[in-house]
Amino acid sequence: MRDPYSVLGVSQNASDDEVKKAYRELARKYHPDNYQNNPLADLAEEKMKEINEAYDTITKQRSGGYSGSSPGSYGGYQQRSYSSGDPVYANIRNLINMGDLNQAEQLLYEVGQKNGEWYFLSGSIAYRKGWMDEAMQNYVRAVQMEPNNMEYRQALSVMQRGTMGGYRPAGYSTGMDAMDCCTTMMCLNCLCGGGRC
Amino acid sequence: MFGYVRPFRPELKCKDFDLYRATYCGLCRCLRRRYGLIAPMLLNFDFTFLALLLWEPEEGFTPCRGRCHANPLRKLPMCPDSPALELAADESVILAWWKLRDGVQDEGPIKGLPARALSLLLRPAYRKAARRCPTFDGTVRDCLAELSALEREGCPSLDRTADTFARLLQSAAPREGERGRVLAQLLYHLGRWIYLADARDDLEEDRQSGRYNPVAARYGPAGDDGALRLTMDNSLAQMGAALQLGDFGCRTALLENIVYLGLPLVERAVFDGTWYHIKKQKIWRNDT
């Protein structure tokens, strides 16, 4: 296993607070919410596991071998799993999770009656492929047909947030919204083009 | 390609600016050394970004000094040849060639004359590059052929047309291991974003000349800026998520600047029409 301190990117003699801060930042970065239905979700999960282990190891070492669940740990994050009543849809969900999109798409086309879940799954496949426009249209349809379904609404709201959701490193998170028209113009001139440097 | 992929300078640290510039100049030099004197003409920001992505994360930034192609009296810091720069150079030659061929086919015998002449000039370079990256060459040819077929039939799906260009750019990075997966996802959405930005940029021009435009085909002749912007933002979000999973060593901060600040600003400029003025600007007008 890698040195837990280098996993968190802090030095051996960092204070407890610094360790915690570094851990929190990384946990925010690799949080499963940022990688929902993302083809790279498994990589994010691995990273999350790695930093959780590193943080646990450090807290254990520092508390003199006391083993207990560490306070700030995001430890047992449970992936919200939704299940499907229909076995065909359950199968399709499985295929999507495994990344077998062609097979999932084919099974979905064989389903005769299109309900909210059909559109939701169709949207999920499109989203995974990176076909964001189609994903959006399908999610909208799904929510229209079953407005009370939290799963569909959540998927749609993630897309409606655009770049405002998800993780951004410190320093990149603010500013863009607050800019008025005039500042934008000034900034645009600075896109590695205008003026001298 | 198009020059949409730029860093946002006020937020760049000096060292990252130096890194960007040296990579840009290094790519220029690499093009010249590999493909002769006209190749630096193909130099652009987009492939500089590609080179930055492809660089091995362990490799630090150690510029050497070389003569500027545009002004041989000046010596500038530039990245020495490396596998990343060489791949980016090979691929920019291949893509430029196929885009030229596309232009020759689209335009008539007279209007296509400049493209024809240029492609004649570029032919030896292209043959060399195609020998070096046969897979990329094949993918570019196929994807562009697919794209022009979709354009001819007036495809109404935004995703389907953008997908061809996205897959084209996706194939620019080797697909090996975890790093390959991260790059593939990032480049797919970059390609999609570039294609859509370019389509939005051409909307007015295409409308006047009656050419096919994917944005018009999807949303109607006036387009729908809100919806288009959202779908482009979704691609940007996917790029950010992928970027965080890769290891890019000392190039991380620069890449983050481009993805989180540069691209959104370019997007904004494309939508409000100011892009037209920005894209023509010369790049390094400084006297250092």
mmCIF file of C-alpha atoms in Angstrom, chain B residues 14-286:
data_model
loop_
_atom_site.group_PDB
_atom_site.id
_atom_site.type_symbol
_atom_site.label_atom_id
_atom_site.label_comp_id
_atom_site.label_asym_id
_atom_site.label_seq_id
_atom_site.Cartn_x
_atom_site.Cartn_y
_atom_site.Cartn_z
ATOM 1 C CA CYS B 14 3.564 32.814 -14.458
ATOM 2 C CA LYS B 15 5.107 29.359 -14.434
ATOM 3 C CA ASP B 16 2.008 27.910 -16.084
ATOM 4 C CA PHE B 17 2.049 30.628 -18.679
ATOM 5 C CA ASP B 18 5.680 29.814 -19.423
ATOM 6 C CA LEU B 19 4.795 26.155 -19.611
ATOM 7 C CA TYR B 20 1.978 26.865 -22.059
ATOM 8 C CA ARG B 21 4.066 29.052 -24.228
ATOM 9 C CA ALA B 22 7.002 26.677 -24.281
ATOM 10 C CA THR B 23 4.672 23.829 -25.209
ATOM 11 C CA TYR B 24 3.142 25.909 -27.982
ATOM 12 C CA CYS B 25 6.562 26.898 -29.312
ATOM 13 C CA GLY B 26 7.791 23.343 -28.851
ATOM 14 C CA LEU B 27 4.934 22.022 -30.965
ATOM 15 C CA CYS B 28 5.788 24.568 -33.646
ATOM 16 C CA ARG B 29 9.396 23.465 -33.637
ATOM 17 C CA CYS B 30 8.418 19.819 -33.649
ATOM 18 C CA LEU B 31 6.199 20.395 -36.693
ATOM 19 C CA ARG B 32 8.998 22.154 -38.505
ATOM 20 C CA ARG B 33 11.571 19.511 -37.733
ATOM 21 C CA ARG B 34 9.336 16.621 -38.668
ATOM 22 C CA TYR B 35 7.417 18.045 -41.579
ATOM 23 C CA GLY B 36 9.338 20.932 -43.038
ATOM 24 C CA LEU B 37 8.880 24.640 -43.358
ATOM 25 C CA ILE B 38 5.193 24.881 -44.176
ATOM 26 C CA ALA B 39 4.072 22.590 -41.348
ATOM 27 C CA PRO B 40 4.202 25.243 -38.579
ATOM 28 C CA MET B 41 1.289 26.827 -40.419
ATOM 29 C CA LEU B 42 -0.836 24.072 -38.904
ATOM 30 C CA LEU B 43 0.103 25.023 -35.370
ATOM 31 C CA ASN B 44 -2.864 25.752 -33.144
ATOM 32 C CA PHE B 45 -4.071 26.005 -29.552
ATOM 33 C CA ASP B 46 -6.169 22.871 -29.687
ATOM 34 C CA PHE B 47 -3.269 20.600 -30.418
ATOM 35 C CA THR B 48 -1.179 22.351 -27.803
ATOM 36 C CA PHE B 49 -3.824 21.242 -25.330
ATOM 37 C CA LEU B 50 -3.621 17.738 -26.734
ATOM 38 C CA ALA B 51 0.150 17.688 -26.291
ATOM 39 C CA LEU B 52 -0.245 18.824 -22.675
ATOM 40 C CA LEU B 53 -2.706 16.011 -22.048
ATOM 41 C CA LEU B 54 -0.549 13.366 -23.667
ATOM 42 C CA TRP B 55 2.580 14.235 -21.744
ATOM 43 C CA GLU B 56 3.841 11.650 -19.297
ATOM 44 C CA PRO B 57 2.938 12.925 -15.819
ATOM 45 C CA GLU B 58 6.345 12.063 -14.370
ATOM 46 C CA GLU B 59 8.120 14.247 -16.883
ATOM 47 C CA GLY B 60 8.942 17.679 -15.531
ATOM 48 C CA PHE B 61 9.123 20.927 -17.421
ATOM 49 C CA THR B 62 12.643 21.529 -18.733
ATOM 50 C CA PRO B 63 12.571 23.936 -21.653
ATOM 51 C CA CYS B 64 15.465 24.451 -24.003
ATOM 52 C CA ARG B 65 16.027 27.542 -26.122
ATOM 53 C CA GLY B 66 15.268 27.499 -29.785
ATOM 54 C CA ARG B 67 14.788 29.873 -32.651
ATOM 55 C CA CYS B 68 11.301 31.134 -33.325
ATOM 56 C CA HIS B 69 9.956 30.034 -36.682
ATOM 57 C CA ALA B 70 8.143 33.303 -37.276
ATOM 58 C CA ASN B 71 11.131 35.413 -36.333
ATOM 59 C CA PRO B 72 14.445 33.519 -36.513
ATOM 60 C CA LEU B 73 16.284 36.358 -34.827
ATOM 61 C CA ARG B 74 14.512 35.592 -31.579
ATOM 62 C CA LYS B 75 15.370 32.770 -29.288
ATOM 63 C CA LEU B 76 12.592 31.501 -27.088
ATOM 64 C CA PRO B 77 12.206 28.859 -24.427
ATOM 65 C CA MET B 78 10.508 25.808 -25.907
ATOM 66 C CA CYS B 79 9.871 22.242 -24.882
ATOM 67 C CA PRO B 80 12.335 19.865 -26.542
ATOM 68 C CA ASP B 81 10.914 17.096 -28.733
ATOM 69 C CA SER B 82 9.051 14.465 -26.760
ATOM 70 C CA PRO B 83 6.674 11.629 -27.628
ATOM 71 C CA ALA B 84 3.682 13.798 -26.680
ATOM 72 C CA LEU B 85 4.720 16.646 -28.967
ATOM 73 C CA GLU B 86 5.554 14.264 -31.781
ATOM 74 C CA LEU B 87 2.181 12.558 -31.562
ATOM 75 C CA ALA B 88 0.376 15.899 -31.435
ATOM 76 C CA ALA B 89 2.376 17.075 -34.459
ATOM 77 C CA ASP B 90 1.668 13.919 -36.469
ATOM 78 C CA GLU B 91 -1.999 14.125 -35.657
ATOM 79 C CA SER B 92 -2.355 17.771 -36.528
ATOM 80 C CA VAL B 93 -0.898 17.065 -39.973
ATOM 81 C CA ILE B 94 -3.317 14.181 -40.503
ATOM 82 C CA LEU B 95 -6.373 16.105 -39.369
ATOM 83 C CA ALA B 96 -5.400 19.174 -41.411
ATOM 84 C CA TRP B 97 -4.977 17.025 -44.495
ATOM 85 C CA TRP B 98 -8.371 15.365 -44.216
ATOM 86 C CA LYS B 99 -10.079 18.644 -43.499
ATOM 87 C CA LEU B 100 -8.497 20.062 -46.633
ATOM 88 C CA ARG B 101 -9.644 17.072 -48.670
ATOM 89 C CA ASP B 102 -13.093 17.637 -47.262
ATOM 90 C CA GLY B 103 -12.930 21.259 -48.376
ATOM 91 C CA VAL B 104 -11.847 20.249 -51.860
ATOM 92 C CA GLN B 105 -14.837 17.949 -52.153
ATOM 93 C CA ASP B 106 -17.370 20.357 -50.692
ATOM 94 C CA GLU B 107 -16.438 23.362 -52.783
ATOM 95 C CA GLY B 108 -16.660 23.508 -56.533
ATOM 96 C CA PRO B 109 -13.649 23.193 -58.844
ATOM 97 C CA ILE B 110 -12.950 26.906 -58.686
ATOM 98 C CA LYS B 111 -13.729 27.741 -55.083
ATOM 99 C CA GLY B 112 -11.894 24.642 -53.965
ATOM 100 C CA LEU B 113 -8.739 25.713 -55.735
ATOM 101 C CA PRO B 114 -6.897 27.122 -52.689
ATOM 102 C CA ALA B 115 -7.681 23.994 -50.695
ATOM 103 C CA ARG B 116 -6.490 21.852 -53.573
ATOM 104 C CA ALA B 117 -3.235 23.777 -53.879
ATOM 105 C CA LEU B 118 -2.640 23.595 -50.173
ATOM 106 C CA SER B 119 -3.317 19.909 -49.999
ATOM 107 C CA LEU B 120 -0.829 19.389 -52.802
ATOM 108 C CA LEU B 121 1.772 21.184 -50.717
ATOM 109 C CA LEU B 122 0.906 19.160 -47.660
ATOM 110 C CA ARG B 123 0.841 15.814 -49.364
ATOM 111 C CA PRO B 124 4.387 14.644 -48.539
ATOM 112 C CA ALA B 125 3.945 15.612 -44.904
ATOM 113 C CA TYR B 126 0.621 13.820 -44.747
ATOM 114 C CA ARG B 127 2.056 10.607 -46.178
ATOM 115 C CA LYS B 128 4.788 10.633 -43.609
ATOM 116 C CA ALA B 129 2.361 11.284 -40.766
ATOM 117 C CA ALA B 130 -0.063 8.619 -41.956
ATOM 118 C CA ARG B 131 2.732 6.072 -41.938
ATOM 119 C CA ARG B 132 3.507 7.007 -38.371
ATOM 120 C CA CYS B 133 -0.098 6.887 -37.076
ATOM 121 C CA PRO B 134 -2.049 4.585 -39.392
ATOM 122 C CA THR B 135 -4.861 4.006 -36.892
ATOM 123 C CA PHE B 136 -5.541 7.663 -36.295
ATOM 124 C CA ASP B 137 -5.382 8.285 -40.023
ATOM 125 C CA GLY B 138 -8.018 5.612 -40.636
ATOM 126 C CA THR B 139 -10.275 6.880 -37.874
ATOM 127 C CA VAL B 140 -10.138 10.460 -39.088
ATOM 128 C CA ARG B 141 -10.951 9.407 -42.633
ATOM 129 C CA ASP B 142 -13.872 7.253 -41.542
ATOM 130 C CA CYS B 143 -15.294 9.725 -39.061
ATOM 131 C CA LEU B 144 -15.147 12.645 -41.485
ATOM 132 C CA ALA B 145 -16.744 10.516 -44.193
ATOM 133 C CA GLU B 146 -19.493 9.567 -41.761
ATOM 134 C CA LEU B 147 -19.923 13.211 -40.846
ATOM 135 C CA SER B 148 -20.298 14.384 -44.420
ATOM 136 C CA ALA B 149 -22.808 11.608 -45.070
ATOM 137 C CA LEU B 150 -24.858 12.811 -42.082
ATOM 138 C CA GLU B 151 -24.572 16.375 -43.310
ATOM 139 C CA ARG B 152 -25.749 15.427 -46.760
ATOM 140 C CA GLU B 153 -28.838 13.709 -45.437
ATOM 141 C CA GLY B 154 -29.502 16.648 -43.072
ATOM 142 C CA CYS B 155 -29.352 14.646 -39.860
ATOM 143 C CA PRO B 156 -31.597 16.222 -37.202
ATOM 144 C CA SER B 157 -29.771 14.680 -34.240
ATOM 145 C CA LEU B 158 -27.248 16.946 -32.600
ATOM 146 C CA ASP B 159 -25.655 14.082 -30.720
ATOM 147 C CA ARG B 160 -25.217 11.862 -33.723
ATOM 148 C CA THR B 161 -23.348 14.421 -35.817
ATOM 149 C CA ALA B 162 -21.283 15.613 -32.871
ATOM 150 C CA ASP B 163 -20.492 11.987 -32.062
ATOM 151 C CA THR B 164 -18.495 11.579 -35.265
ATOM 152 C CA PHE B 165 -16.156 14.420 -34.429
ATOM 153 C CA ALA B 166 -16.036 13.399 -30.773
ATOM 154 C CA ARG B 167 -14.914 9.894 -31.711
ATOM 155 C CA LEU B 168 -12.354 11.365 -34.065
ATOM 156 C CA LEU B 169 -10.741 13.373 -31.303
ATOM 157 C CA GLN B 170 -11.109 10.517 -28.866
ATOM 158 C CA SER B 171 -8.834 8.396 -31.007
ATOM 159 C CA ALA B 172 -6.043 10.957 -30.688
ATOM 160 C CA ALA B 173 -4.857 9.414 -27.418
ATOM 161 C CA PRO B 174 -3.652 5.845 -27.000
ATOM 162 C CA ARG B 175 -6.342 3.799 -25.282
ATOM 163 C CA GLU B 176 -4.326 1.862 -22.797
ATOM 164 C CA GLY B 177 -5.119 1.280 -19.170
ATOM 165 C CA GLU B 178 -6.797 3.662 -16.782
ATOM 166 C CA ARG B 179 -5.055 6.681 -18.194
ATOM 167 C CA GLY B 180 -6.313 5.769 -21.651
ATOM 168 C CA ARG B 181 -9.886 5.579 -20.374
ATOM 169 C CA VAL B 182 -9.628 8.956 -18.689
ATOM 170 C CA LEU B 183 -8.189 10.561 -21.823
ATOM 171 C CA ALA B 184 -10.778 8.902 -24.034
ATOM 172 C CA GLN B 185 -13.631 10.320 -21.971
ATOM 173 C CA LEU B 186 -12.051 13.757 -21.790
ATOM 174 C CA LEU B 187 -11.297 13.939 -25.494
ATOM 175 C CA TYR B 188 -14.710 12.620 -26.490
ATOM 176 C CA HIS B 189 -16.405 15.479 -24.724
ATOM 177 C CA LEU B 190 -13.836 17.972 -25.922
ATOM 178 C CA GLY B 191 -14.535 16.898 -29.492
ATOM 179 C CA ARG B 192 -18.256 17.142 -28.904
ATOM 180 C CA TRP B 193 -17.895 20.567 -27.372
ATOM 181 C CA ILE B 194 -15.662 21.852 -30.194
ATOM 182 C CA TYR B 195 -18.036 20.557 -32.820
ATOM 183 C CA LEU B 196 -21.024 22.233 -31.188
ATOM 184 C CA ALA B 197 -19.187 25.492 -30.599
ATOM 185 C CA ASP B 198 -18.164 25.546 -34.228
ATOM 186 C CA ALA B 199 -21.699 24.765 -35.373
ATOM 187 C CA ARG B 200 -23.086 27.604 -33.278
ATOM 188 C CA ASP B 201 -20.417 29.909 -34.603
ATOM 189 C CA ASP B 202 -21.341 29.063 -38.205
ATOM 190 C CA LEU B 203 -25.083 29.243 -37.621
ATOM 191 C CA GLU B 204 -25.619 32.647 -39.174
ATOM 192 C CA GLU B 205 -23.277 32.058 -42.093
ATOM 193 C CA ASP B 206 -24.811 28.676 -42.884
ATOM 194 C CA ARG B 207 -28.283 30.148 -42.742
ATOM 195 C CA GLN B 208 -27.385 32.763 -45.334
ATOM 196 C CA SER B 209 -25.729 30.312 -47.665
ATOM 197 C CA GLY B 210 -28.322 27.609 -47.117
ATOM 198 C CA ARG B 211 -25.802 25.061 -45.932
ATOM 199 C CA TYR B 212 -26.568 22.314 -43.450
ATOM 200 C CA ASN B 213 -26.011 23.267 -39.829
ATOM 201 C CA PRO B 214 -26.534 20.749 -37.019
ATOM 202 C CA VAL B 215 -27.779 23.381 -34.583
ATOM 203 C CA ALA B 216 -30.342 24.654 -37.068
ATOM 204 C CA ALA B 217 -31.362 21.100 -37.914
ATOM 205 C CA ARG B 218 -31.999 20.347 -34.267
ATOM 206 C CA TYR B 219 -33.530 23.570 -32.945
ATOM 207 C CA GLY B 220 -34.772 25.371 -36.039
ATOM 208 C CA PRO B 221 -33.124 28.158 -38.032
ATOM 209 C CA ALA B 222 -32.817 30.532 -35.083
ATOM 210 C CA GLY B 223 -31.216 27.927 -32.843
ATOM 211 C CA ASP B 224 -31.929 27.643 -29.143
ATOM 212 C CA ASP B 225 -29.067 29.119 -27.191
ATOM 213 C CA GLY B 226 -30.327 28.058 -23.783
ATOM 214 C CA ALA B 227 -30.641 24.386 -24.670
ATOM 215 C CA LEU B 228 -27.459 24.283 -26.711
ATOM 216 C CA ARG B 229 -25.521 25.933 -23.969
ATOM 217 C CA LEU B 230 -26.781 23.474 -21.412
ATOM 218 C CA THR B 231 -25.789 20.504 -23.475
ATOM 219 C CA MET B 232 -22.350 22.010 -24.066
ATOM 220 C CA ASP B 233 -22.026 22.682 -20.339
ATOM 221 C CA ASN B 234 -22.834 19.062 -19.702
ATOM 222 C CA SER B 235 -19.885 18.085 -21.853
ATOM 223 C CA LEU B 236 -17.684 20.535 -19.966
ATOM 224 C CA ALA B 237 -18.778 18.983 -16.689
ATOM 225 C CA GLN B 238 -17.867 15.536 -17.975
ATOM 226 C CA MET B 239 -14.472 16.821 -19.021
ATOM 227 C CA GLY B 240 -13.843 18.261 -15.571
ATOM 228 C CA ALA B 241 -14.828 15.002 -13.901
ATOM 229 C CA ALA B 242 -12.487 13.046 -16.166
ATOM 230 C CA LEU B 243 -9.638 15.508 -15.669
ATOM 231 C CA GLN B 244 -9.773 14.993 -11.908
ATOM 232 C CA LEU B 245 -9.225 11.267 -12.298
ATOM 233 C CA GLY B 246 -6.071 11.530 -14.355
ATOM 234 C CA ASP B 247 -2.525 12.247 -13.249
ATOM 235 C CA PHE B 248 -1.058 15.141 -15.199
ATOM 236 C CA GLY B 249 1.860 16.047 -12.959
ATOM 237 C CA CYS B 250 3.094 19.617 -13.282
ATOM 238 C CA ARG B 251 0.611 20.290 -16.092
ATOM 239 C CA THR B 252 -2.458 19.845 -13.892
ATOM 240 C CA ALA B 253 -2.987 23.489 -12.977
ATOM 241 C CA LEU B 254 -2.681 24.622 -16.586
ATOM 242 C CA LEU B 255 -5.096 21.966 -17.806
ATOM 243 C CA GLU B 256 -7.558 22.910 -15.076
ATOM 244 C CA ASN B 257 -7.341 26.529 -16.117
ATOM 245 C CA ILE B 258 -8.198 25.603 -19.706
ATOM 246 C CA VAL B 259 -11.086 23.285 -18.816
ATOM 247 C CA TYR B 260 -12.652 25.290 -15.983
ATOM 248 C CA LEU B 261 -12.039 28.840 -17.187
ATOM 249 C CA GLY B 262 -10.848 29.009 -20.790
ATOM 250 C CA LEU B 263 -13.484 26.835 -22.400
ATOM 251 C CA PRO B 264 -16.482 28.387 -20.570
ATOM 252 C CA LEU B 265 -15.332 31.847 -21.617
ATOM 253 C CA VAL B 266 -14.889 30.831 -25.217
ATOM 254 C CA GLU B 267 -18.348 29.300 -25.083
ATOM 255 C CA ARG B 268 -19.756 32.540 -23.788
ATOM 256 C CA ALA B 269 -18.004 34.464 -26.543
ATOM 257 C CA VAL B 270 -19.332 32.141 -29.230
ATOM 258 C CA PHE B 271 -22.855 32.690 -27.980
ATOM 259 C CA ASP B 272 -22.730 36.446 -27.657
ATOM 260 C CA GLY B 273 -20.889 36.929 -30.933
ATOM 261 C CA THR B 274 -17.656 38.392 -29.568
ATOM 262 C CA TRP B 275 -15.749 35.273 -30.548
ATOM 263 C CA TYR B 276 -15.361 36.631 -34.042
ATOM 264 C CA HIS B 277 -13.032 39.354 -32.779
ATOM 265 C CA ILE B 278 -11.133 37.180 -30.374
ATOM 266 C CA LYS B 279 -10.250 34.295 -32.601
ATOM 267 C CA LYS B 280 -8.296 36.434 -35.045
ATOM 268 C CA GLN B 281 -6.009 37.834 -32.394
ATOM 269 C CA LYS B 282 -2.344 37.083 -32.599
ATOM 270 C CA ILE B 283 -1.121 35.010 -29.793
ATOM 271 C CA TRP B 284 2.023 36.307 -28.204
ATOM 272 C CA ARG B 285 2.310 39.945 -28.985
ATOM 273 C CA ASN B 286 4.940 40.677 -26.412
#
